[in-house]
Short mmCIF file of C-alpha atoms in Angstrom, two decimals:
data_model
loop_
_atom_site.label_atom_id
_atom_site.label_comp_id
_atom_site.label_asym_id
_atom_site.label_seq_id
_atom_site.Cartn_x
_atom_site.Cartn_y
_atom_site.Cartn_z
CA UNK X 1 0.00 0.00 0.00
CA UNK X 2 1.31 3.16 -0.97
CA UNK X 3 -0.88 5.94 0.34
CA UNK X 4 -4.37 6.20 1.92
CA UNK X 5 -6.24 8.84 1.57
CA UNK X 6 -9.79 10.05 4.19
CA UNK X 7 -12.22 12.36 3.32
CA UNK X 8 -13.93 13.72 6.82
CA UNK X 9 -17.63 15.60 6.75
CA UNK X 10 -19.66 16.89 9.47
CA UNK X 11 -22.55 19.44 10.44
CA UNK X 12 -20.54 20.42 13.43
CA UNK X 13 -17.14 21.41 12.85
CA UNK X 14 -15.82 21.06 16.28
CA UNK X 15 -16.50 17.27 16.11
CA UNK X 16 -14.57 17.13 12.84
CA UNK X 17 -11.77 18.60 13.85
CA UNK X 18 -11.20 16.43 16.81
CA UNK X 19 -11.67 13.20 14.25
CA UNK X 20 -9.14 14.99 12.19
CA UNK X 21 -6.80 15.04 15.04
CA UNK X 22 -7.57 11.43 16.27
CA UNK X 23 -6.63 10.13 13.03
CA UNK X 24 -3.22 12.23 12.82
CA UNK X 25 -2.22 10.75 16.06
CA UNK X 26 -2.58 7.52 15.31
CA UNK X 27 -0.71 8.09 11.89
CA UNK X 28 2.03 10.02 13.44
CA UNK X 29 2.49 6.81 15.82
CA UNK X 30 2.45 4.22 13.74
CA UNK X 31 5.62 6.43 11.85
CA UNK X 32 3.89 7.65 8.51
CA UNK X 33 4.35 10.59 6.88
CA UNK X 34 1.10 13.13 7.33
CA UNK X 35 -0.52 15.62 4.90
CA UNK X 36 -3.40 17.27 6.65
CA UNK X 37 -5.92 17.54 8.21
CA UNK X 38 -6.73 20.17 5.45
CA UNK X 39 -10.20 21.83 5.12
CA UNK X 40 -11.77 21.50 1.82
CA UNK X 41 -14.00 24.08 0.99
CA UNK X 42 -17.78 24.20 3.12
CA UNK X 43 -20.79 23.28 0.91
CA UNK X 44 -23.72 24.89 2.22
CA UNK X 45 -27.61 24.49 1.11
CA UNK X 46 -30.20 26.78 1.42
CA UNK X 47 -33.67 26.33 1.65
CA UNK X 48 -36.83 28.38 1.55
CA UNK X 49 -39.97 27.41 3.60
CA UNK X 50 -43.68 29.39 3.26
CA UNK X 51 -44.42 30.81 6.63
CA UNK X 52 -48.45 30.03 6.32
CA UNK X 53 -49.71 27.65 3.51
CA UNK X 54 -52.54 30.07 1.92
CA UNK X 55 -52.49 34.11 2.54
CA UNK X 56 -49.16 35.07 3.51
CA UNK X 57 -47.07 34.11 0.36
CA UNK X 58 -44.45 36.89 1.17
CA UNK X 59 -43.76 35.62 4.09
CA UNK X 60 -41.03 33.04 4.58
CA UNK X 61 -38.22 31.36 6.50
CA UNK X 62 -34.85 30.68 4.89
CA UNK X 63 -32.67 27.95 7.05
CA UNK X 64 -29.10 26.76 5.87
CA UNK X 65 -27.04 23.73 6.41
CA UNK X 66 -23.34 23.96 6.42
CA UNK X 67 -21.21 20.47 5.71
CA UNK X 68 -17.57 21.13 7.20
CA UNK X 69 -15.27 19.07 5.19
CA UNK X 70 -11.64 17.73 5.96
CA UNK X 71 -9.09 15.82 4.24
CA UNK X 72 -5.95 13.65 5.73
CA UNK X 73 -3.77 11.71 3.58
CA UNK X 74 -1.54 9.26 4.84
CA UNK X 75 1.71 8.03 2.73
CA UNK X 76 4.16 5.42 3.27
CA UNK X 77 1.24 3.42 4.61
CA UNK X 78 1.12 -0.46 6.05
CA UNK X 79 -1.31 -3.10 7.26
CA UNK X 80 -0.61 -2.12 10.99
CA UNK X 81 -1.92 1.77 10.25
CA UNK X 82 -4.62 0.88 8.69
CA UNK X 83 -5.83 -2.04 11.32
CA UNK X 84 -4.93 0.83 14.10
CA UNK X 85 -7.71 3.32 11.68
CA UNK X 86 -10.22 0.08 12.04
CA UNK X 87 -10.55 0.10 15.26
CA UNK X 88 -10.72 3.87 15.90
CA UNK X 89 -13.60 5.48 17.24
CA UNK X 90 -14.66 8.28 16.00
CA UNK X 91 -17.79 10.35 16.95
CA UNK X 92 -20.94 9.67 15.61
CA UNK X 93 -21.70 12.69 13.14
CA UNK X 94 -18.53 12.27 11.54
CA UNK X 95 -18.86 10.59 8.22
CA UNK X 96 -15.76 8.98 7.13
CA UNK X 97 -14.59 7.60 3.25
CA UNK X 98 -11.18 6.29 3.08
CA UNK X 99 -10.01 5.59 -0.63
CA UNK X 100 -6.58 3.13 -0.96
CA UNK X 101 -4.11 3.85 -3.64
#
């Protein structure tokens, strides 16, 4: 294995950034060289709700949700690093994708 590579997205960005630095400690540990945790760029959606369903079309509520993004990538990787990232836990919220290459 050559490099691994984790993408990291959240709603909160304190509990990202605390998965982040889980995962850099156990890297750093296992003797791997680190790039990251780097913050990709925050995707936000917005969304516009009617206040009242019939008379008050002009009225209306916008809410937003912000996904916090991060991205670690791990070279110089073995099978003991990535057992040691199996059996990590992370927070739930945190949604992880880890691509090998």
């Amino acid at each position: 294995m050559d490099k691994i590579r984790i993408y990291l997205q959240s709603y909160d960005h304190k509990l990202l950034d605390q998965s982040a630095k889980k995962i850099a400690e156990v890297a750093k540990k296992n003797g791997s060289e680190l790039a990251g945790p780097l913050p990709l760029p925050t995707k936000t959606k917005k969304y516009t709700v009617l206040r009242s369903v019939h008379v008050n079309k002009d009225s209306r509520e916008q809410f937003e949700m912000r996904i916090h993004r991060r991205f670690v990538e791990i070279k110089n990787s073995n099978q003991q690093i990535v057992n040691a990232l199996a059996s990590l836990n992370l927070p739930s919220g945190v949604g992880v994708e880890i691509k090998q290459s």
